[in-house]
XYZ file of N, CA and C in Angstrom:
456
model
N -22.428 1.790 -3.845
C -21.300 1.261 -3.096
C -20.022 1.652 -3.816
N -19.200 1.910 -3.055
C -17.527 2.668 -3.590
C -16.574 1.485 -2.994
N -15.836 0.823 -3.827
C -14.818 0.270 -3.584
C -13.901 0.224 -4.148
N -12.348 0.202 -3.366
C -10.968 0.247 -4.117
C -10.405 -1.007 -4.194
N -9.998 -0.825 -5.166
C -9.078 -2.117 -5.786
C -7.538 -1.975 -5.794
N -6.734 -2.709 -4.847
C -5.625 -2.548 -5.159
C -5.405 -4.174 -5.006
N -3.700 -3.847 -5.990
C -2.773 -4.905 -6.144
C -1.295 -4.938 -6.029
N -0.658 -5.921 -6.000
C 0.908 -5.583 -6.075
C 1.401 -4.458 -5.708
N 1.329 -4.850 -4.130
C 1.669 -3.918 -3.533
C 3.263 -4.387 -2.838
N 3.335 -5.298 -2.710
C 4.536 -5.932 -2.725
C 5.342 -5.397 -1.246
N 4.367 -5.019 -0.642
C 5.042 -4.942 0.977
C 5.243 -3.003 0.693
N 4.435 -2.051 0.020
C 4.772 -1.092 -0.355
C 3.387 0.001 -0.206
N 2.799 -0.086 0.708
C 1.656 1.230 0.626
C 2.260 2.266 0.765
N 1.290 2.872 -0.499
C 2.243 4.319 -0.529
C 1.179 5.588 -0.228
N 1.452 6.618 0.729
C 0.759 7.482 1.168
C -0.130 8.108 0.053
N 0.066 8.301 -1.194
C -0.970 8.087 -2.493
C -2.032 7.564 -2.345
N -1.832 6.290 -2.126
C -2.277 5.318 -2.320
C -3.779 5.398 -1.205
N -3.129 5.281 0.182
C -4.155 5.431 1.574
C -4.799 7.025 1.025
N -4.448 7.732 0.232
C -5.559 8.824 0.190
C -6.539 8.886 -0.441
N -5.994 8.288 -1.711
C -6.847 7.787 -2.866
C -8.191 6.899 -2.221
N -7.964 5.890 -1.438
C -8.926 5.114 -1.170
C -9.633 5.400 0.400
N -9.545 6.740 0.503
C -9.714 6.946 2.530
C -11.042 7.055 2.561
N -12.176 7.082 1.166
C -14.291 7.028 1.518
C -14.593 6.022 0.965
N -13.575 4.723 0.578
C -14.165 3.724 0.213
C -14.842 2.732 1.457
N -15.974 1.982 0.826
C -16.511 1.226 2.155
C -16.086 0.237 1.596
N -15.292 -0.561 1.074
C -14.871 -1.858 1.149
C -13.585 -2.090 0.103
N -12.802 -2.996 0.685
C -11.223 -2.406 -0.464
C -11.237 -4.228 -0.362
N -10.810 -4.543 -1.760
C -10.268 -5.515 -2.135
C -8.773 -5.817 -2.694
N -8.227 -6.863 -2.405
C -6.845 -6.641 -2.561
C -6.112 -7.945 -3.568
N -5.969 -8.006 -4.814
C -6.038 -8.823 -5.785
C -4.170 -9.886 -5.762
N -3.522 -9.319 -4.310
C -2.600 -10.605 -4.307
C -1.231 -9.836 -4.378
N -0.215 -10.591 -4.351
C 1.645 -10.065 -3.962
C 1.331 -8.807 -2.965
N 0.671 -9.399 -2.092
C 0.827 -8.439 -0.606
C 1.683 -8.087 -0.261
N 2.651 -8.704 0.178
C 3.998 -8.393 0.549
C 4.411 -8.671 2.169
N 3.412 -8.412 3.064
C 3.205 -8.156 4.500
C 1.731 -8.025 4.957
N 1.806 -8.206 5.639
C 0.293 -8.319 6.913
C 0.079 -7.251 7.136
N 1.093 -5.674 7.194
C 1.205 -4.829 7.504
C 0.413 -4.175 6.510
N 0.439 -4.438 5.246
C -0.463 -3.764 4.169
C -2.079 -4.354 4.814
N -2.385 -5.002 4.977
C -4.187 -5.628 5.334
C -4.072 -4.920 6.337
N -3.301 -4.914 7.307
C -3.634 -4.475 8.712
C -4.069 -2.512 8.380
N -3.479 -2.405 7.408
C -3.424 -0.782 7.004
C -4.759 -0.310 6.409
N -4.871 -1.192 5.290
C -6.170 -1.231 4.621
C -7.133 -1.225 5.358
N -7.248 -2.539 6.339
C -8.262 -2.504 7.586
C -9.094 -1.788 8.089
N -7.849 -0.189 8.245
C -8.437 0.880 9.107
C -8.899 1.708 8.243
N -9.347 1.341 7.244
C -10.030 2.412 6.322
C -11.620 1.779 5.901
N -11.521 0.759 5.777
C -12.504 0.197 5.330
C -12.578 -1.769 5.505
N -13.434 -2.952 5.479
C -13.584 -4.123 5.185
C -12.485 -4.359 4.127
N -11.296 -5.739 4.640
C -10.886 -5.806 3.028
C -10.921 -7.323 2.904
N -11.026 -7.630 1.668
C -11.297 -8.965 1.097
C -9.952 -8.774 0.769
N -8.877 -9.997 0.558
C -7.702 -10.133 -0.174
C -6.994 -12.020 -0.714
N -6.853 -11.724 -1.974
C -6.540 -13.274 -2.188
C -4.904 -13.256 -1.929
N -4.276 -14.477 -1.885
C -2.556 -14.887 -1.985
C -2.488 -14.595 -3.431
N -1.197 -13.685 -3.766
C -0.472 -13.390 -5.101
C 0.357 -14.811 -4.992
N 1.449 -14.853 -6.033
C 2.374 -15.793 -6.148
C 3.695 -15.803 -5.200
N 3.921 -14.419 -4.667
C 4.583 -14.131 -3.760
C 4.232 -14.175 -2.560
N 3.200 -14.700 -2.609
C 2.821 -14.532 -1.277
C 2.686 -15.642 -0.530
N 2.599 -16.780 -1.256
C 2.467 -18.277 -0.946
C 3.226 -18.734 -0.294
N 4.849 -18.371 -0.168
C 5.287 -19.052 1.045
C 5.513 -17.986 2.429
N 4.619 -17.194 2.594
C 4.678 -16.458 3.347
C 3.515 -16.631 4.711
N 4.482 -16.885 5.882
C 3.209 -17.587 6.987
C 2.081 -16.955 7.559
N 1.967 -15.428 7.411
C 1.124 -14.600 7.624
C -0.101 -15.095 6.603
N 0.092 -15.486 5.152
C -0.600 -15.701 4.326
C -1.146 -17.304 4.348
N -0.839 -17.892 4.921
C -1.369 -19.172 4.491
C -2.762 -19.666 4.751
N -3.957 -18.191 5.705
C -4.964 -18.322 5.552
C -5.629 -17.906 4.647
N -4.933 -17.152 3.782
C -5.296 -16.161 2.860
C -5.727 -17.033 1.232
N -7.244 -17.091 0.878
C -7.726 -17.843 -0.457
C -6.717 -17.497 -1.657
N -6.774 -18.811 -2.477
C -5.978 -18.167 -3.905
C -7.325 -17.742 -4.895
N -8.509 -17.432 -4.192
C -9.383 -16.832 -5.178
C -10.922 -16.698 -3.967
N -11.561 -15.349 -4.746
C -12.779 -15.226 -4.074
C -13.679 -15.257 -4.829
N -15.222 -15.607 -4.326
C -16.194 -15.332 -5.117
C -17.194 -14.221 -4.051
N -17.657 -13.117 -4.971
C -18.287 -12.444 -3.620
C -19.390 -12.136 -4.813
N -20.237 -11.316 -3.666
C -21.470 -10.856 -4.032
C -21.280 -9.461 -4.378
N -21.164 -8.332 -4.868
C -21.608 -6.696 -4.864
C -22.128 -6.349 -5.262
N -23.359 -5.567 -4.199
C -24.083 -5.117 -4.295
C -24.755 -5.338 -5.368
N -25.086 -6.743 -5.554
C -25.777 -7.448 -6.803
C -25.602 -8.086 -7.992
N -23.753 -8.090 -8.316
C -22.514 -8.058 -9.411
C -22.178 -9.563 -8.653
N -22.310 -10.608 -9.204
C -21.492 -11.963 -9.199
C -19.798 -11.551 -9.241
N -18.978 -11.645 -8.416
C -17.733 -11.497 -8.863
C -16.621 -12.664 -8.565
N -15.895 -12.412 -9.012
C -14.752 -13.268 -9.139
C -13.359 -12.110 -8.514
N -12.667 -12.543 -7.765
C -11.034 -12.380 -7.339
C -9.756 -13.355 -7.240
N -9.225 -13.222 -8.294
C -8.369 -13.561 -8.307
C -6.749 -13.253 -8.972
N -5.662 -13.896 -8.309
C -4.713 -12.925 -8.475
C -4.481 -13.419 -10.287
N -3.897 -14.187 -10.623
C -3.632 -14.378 -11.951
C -5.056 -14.732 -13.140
N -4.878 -13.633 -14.046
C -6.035 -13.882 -14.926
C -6.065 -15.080 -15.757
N -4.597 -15.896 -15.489
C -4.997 -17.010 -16.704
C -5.131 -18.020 -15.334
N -6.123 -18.401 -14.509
C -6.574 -18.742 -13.258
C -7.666 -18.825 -13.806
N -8.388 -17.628 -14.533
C -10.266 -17.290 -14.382
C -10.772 -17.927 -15.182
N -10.451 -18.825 -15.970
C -11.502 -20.101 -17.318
C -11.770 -20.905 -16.367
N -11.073 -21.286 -15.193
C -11.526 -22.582 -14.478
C -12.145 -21.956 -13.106
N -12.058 -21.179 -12.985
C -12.711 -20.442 -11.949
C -14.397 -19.404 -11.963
N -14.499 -19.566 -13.123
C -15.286 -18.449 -14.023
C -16.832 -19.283 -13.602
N -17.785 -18.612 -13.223
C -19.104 -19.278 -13.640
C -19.890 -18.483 -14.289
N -20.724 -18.874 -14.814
C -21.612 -18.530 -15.980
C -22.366 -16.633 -15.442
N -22.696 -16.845 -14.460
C -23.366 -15.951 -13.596
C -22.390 -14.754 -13.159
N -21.125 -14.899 -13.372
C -20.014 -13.685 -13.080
C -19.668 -12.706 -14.074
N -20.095 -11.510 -13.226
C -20.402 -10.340 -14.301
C -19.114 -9.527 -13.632
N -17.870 -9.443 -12.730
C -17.105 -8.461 -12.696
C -15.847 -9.678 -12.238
N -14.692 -10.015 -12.898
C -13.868 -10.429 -12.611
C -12.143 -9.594 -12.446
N -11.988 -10.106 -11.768
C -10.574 -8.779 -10.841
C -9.764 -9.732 -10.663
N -8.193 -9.129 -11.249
C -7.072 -9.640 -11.293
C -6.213 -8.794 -10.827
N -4.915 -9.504 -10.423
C -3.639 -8.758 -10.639
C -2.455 -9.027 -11.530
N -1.607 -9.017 -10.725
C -0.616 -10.206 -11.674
C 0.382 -9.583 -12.278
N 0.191 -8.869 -13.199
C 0.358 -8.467 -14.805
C 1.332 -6.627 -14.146
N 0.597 -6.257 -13.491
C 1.131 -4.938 -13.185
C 0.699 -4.126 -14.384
N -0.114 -4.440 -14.884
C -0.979 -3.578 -16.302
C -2.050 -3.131 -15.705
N -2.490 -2.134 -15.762
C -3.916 -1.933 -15.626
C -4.903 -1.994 -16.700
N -6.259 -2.680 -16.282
C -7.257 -2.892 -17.456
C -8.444 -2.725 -16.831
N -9.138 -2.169 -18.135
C -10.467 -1.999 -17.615
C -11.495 -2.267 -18.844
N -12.016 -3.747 -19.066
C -12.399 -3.706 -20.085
C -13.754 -4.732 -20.509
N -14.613 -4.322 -21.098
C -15.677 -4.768 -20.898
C -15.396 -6.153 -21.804
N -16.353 -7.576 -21.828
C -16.090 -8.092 -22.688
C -17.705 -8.504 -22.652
N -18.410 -8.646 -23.799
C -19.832 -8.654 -23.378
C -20.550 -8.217 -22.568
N -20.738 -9.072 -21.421
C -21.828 -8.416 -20.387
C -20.887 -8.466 -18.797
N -19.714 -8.666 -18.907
C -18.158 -8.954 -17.629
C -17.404 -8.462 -18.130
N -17.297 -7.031 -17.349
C -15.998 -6.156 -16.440
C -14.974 -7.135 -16.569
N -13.591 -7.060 -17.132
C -12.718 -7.300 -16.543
C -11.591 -6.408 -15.960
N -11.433 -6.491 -14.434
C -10.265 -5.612 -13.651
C -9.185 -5.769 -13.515
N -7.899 -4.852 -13.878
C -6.824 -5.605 -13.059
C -6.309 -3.842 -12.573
N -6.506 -3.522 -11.509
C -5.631 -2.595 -10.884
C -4.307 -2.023 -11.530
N -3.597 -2.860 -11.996
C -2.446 -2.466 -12.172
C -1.583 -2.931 -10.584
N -0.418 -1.964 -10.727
C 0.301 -2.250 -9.485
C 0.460 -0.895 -8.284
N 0.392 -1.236 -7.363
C 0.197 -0.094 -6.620
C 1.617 -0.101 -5.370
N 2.656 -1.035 -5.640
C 3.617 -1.081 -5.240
C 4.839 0.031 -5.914
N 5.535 -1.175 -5.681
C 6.852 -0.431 -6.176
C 6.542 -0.514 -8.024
N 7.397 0.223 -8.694
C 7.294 0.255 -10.343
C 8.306 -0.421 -10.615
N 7.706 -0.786 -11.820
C 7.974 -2.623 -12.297
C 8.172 -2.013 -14.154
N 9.444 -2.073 -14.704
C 9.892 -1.842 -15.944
C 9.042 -0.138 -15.626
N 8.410 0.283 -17.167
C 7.855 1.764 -17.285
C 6.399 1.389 -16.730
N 5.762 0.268 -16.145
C 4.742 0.539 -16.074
C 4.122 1.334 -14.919
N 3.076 1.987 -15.444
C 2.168 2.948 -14.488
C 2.211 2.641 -12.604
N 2.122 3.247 -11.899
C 1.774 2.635 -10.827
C 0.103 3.236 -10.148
N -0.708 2.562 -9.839
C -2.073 2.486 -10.283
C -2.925 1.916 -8.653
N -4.010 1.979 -8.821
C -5.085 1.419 -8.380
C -6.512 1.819 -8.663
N -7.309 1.165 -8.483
C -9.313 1.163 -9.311
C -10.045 1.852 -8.076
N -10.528 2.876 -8.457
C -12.119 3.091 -7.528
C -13.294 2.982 -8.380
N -14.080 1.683 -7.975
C -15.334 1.297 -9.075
C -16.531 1.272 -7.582
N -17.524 2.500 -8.897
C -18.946 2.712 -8.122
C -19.467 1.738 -8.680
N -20.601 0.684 -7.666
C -21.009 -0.234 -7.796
C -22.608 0.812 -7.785
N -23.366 0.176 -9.086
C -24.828 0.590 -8.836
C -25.690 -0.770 -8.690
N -26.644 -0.918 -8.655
C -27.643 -2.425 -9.157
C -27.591 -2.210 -10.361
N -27.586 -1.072 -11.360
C -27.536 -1.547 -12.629
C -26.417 -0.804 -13.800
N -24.881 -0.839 -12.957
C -24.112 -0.229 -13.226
C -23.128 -0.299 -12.567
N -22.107 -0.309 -13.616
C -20.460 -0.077 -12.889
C -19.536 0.964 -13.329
N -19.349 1.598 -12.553
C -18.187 2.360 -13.024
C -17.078 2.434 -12.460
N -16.173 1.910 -13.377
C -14.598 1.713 -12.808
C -13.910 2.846 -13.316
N -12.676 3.604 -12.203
C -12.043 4.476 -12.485
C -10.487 4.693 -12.536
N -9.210 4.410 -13.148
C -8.086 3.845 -13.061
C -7.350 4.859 -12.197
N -6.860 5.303 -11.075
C -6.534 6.541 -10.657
C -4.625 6.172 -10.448
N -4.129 7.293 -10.985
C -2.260 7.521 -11.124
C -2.124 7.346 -9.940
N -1.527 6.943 -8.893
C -0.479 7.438 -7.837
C 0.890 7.962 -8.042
N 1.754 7.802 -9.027
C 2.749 8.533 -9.529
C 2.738 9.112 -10.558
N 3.252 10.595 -10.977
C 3.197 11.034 -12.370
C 4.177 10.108 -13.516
């Protein structure tokens, strides 16, 4: 299974961005959406799961939208949610890939036997940091996450 990870997009898909992720079968979206117009976009490419960022909370398009997911992939317990200092109280024992945003950092980093994700930002650029999003192959007994540039 191939899925993209984006975040902080902040009302900003960028034609990068929709190319980078156009054979994924399922896109997750880790929060500061910006607009409905970004899900509605994502949509047509693939299934998307997406939690409320902090910006996004008073926004009425969003108010069906979870401040955290728990899903299944393709055999991986996971966790979504937008802020990583959220995931101690959200965390269960059994969650082996947890995905953030937030931060506009990208990470990819194992800590024992749990992946931790954060996309980075795939919006607009925020101080020097990178502007980013994840394509992670899901195996049953394997993950591989991949950090891919959208801007040089």
């Amino acid at each position: 299974m191939k899925i993209a990870i984006i975040s902080d997009t902040h009302g900003l898909l960028r034609p990068e961005a929709l190319t980078a992720i156009e054979s994924v079968e399922l896109i997750l979206h880790g929060g500061d959406i910006g607009s409905a117009d970004i899900l509605s976009q994502l949509a047509q490419i693939a299934p998307v799961h997406a939690v409320r960022g902090n910006n996004d909370l008073n926004l009425p398009w969003a108010t069906d939208l979870p401040d955290h997911l728990t899903l299944n992939l393709n055999g991986w317990p996971t966790l979504l949610t937008h802020d990583i200092a959220d995931v101690p109280a959200l965390l269960d024992s059994l969650t082996r890939l947890i995905i953030t945003g937030h931060s506009h950092k990208p990470l990819i980093e194992w800590r024992g036997d749990r992946l931790y994700l954060n996309p980075g930002s795939a919006g607009r650029r925020r101080f020097k940091l990178p502007v980013t999003l994840a394509l992670l192959d899901i195996h049953a007994e394997a993950l591989e996450p991949q950090l891919i540039h959208l801007l040089p």
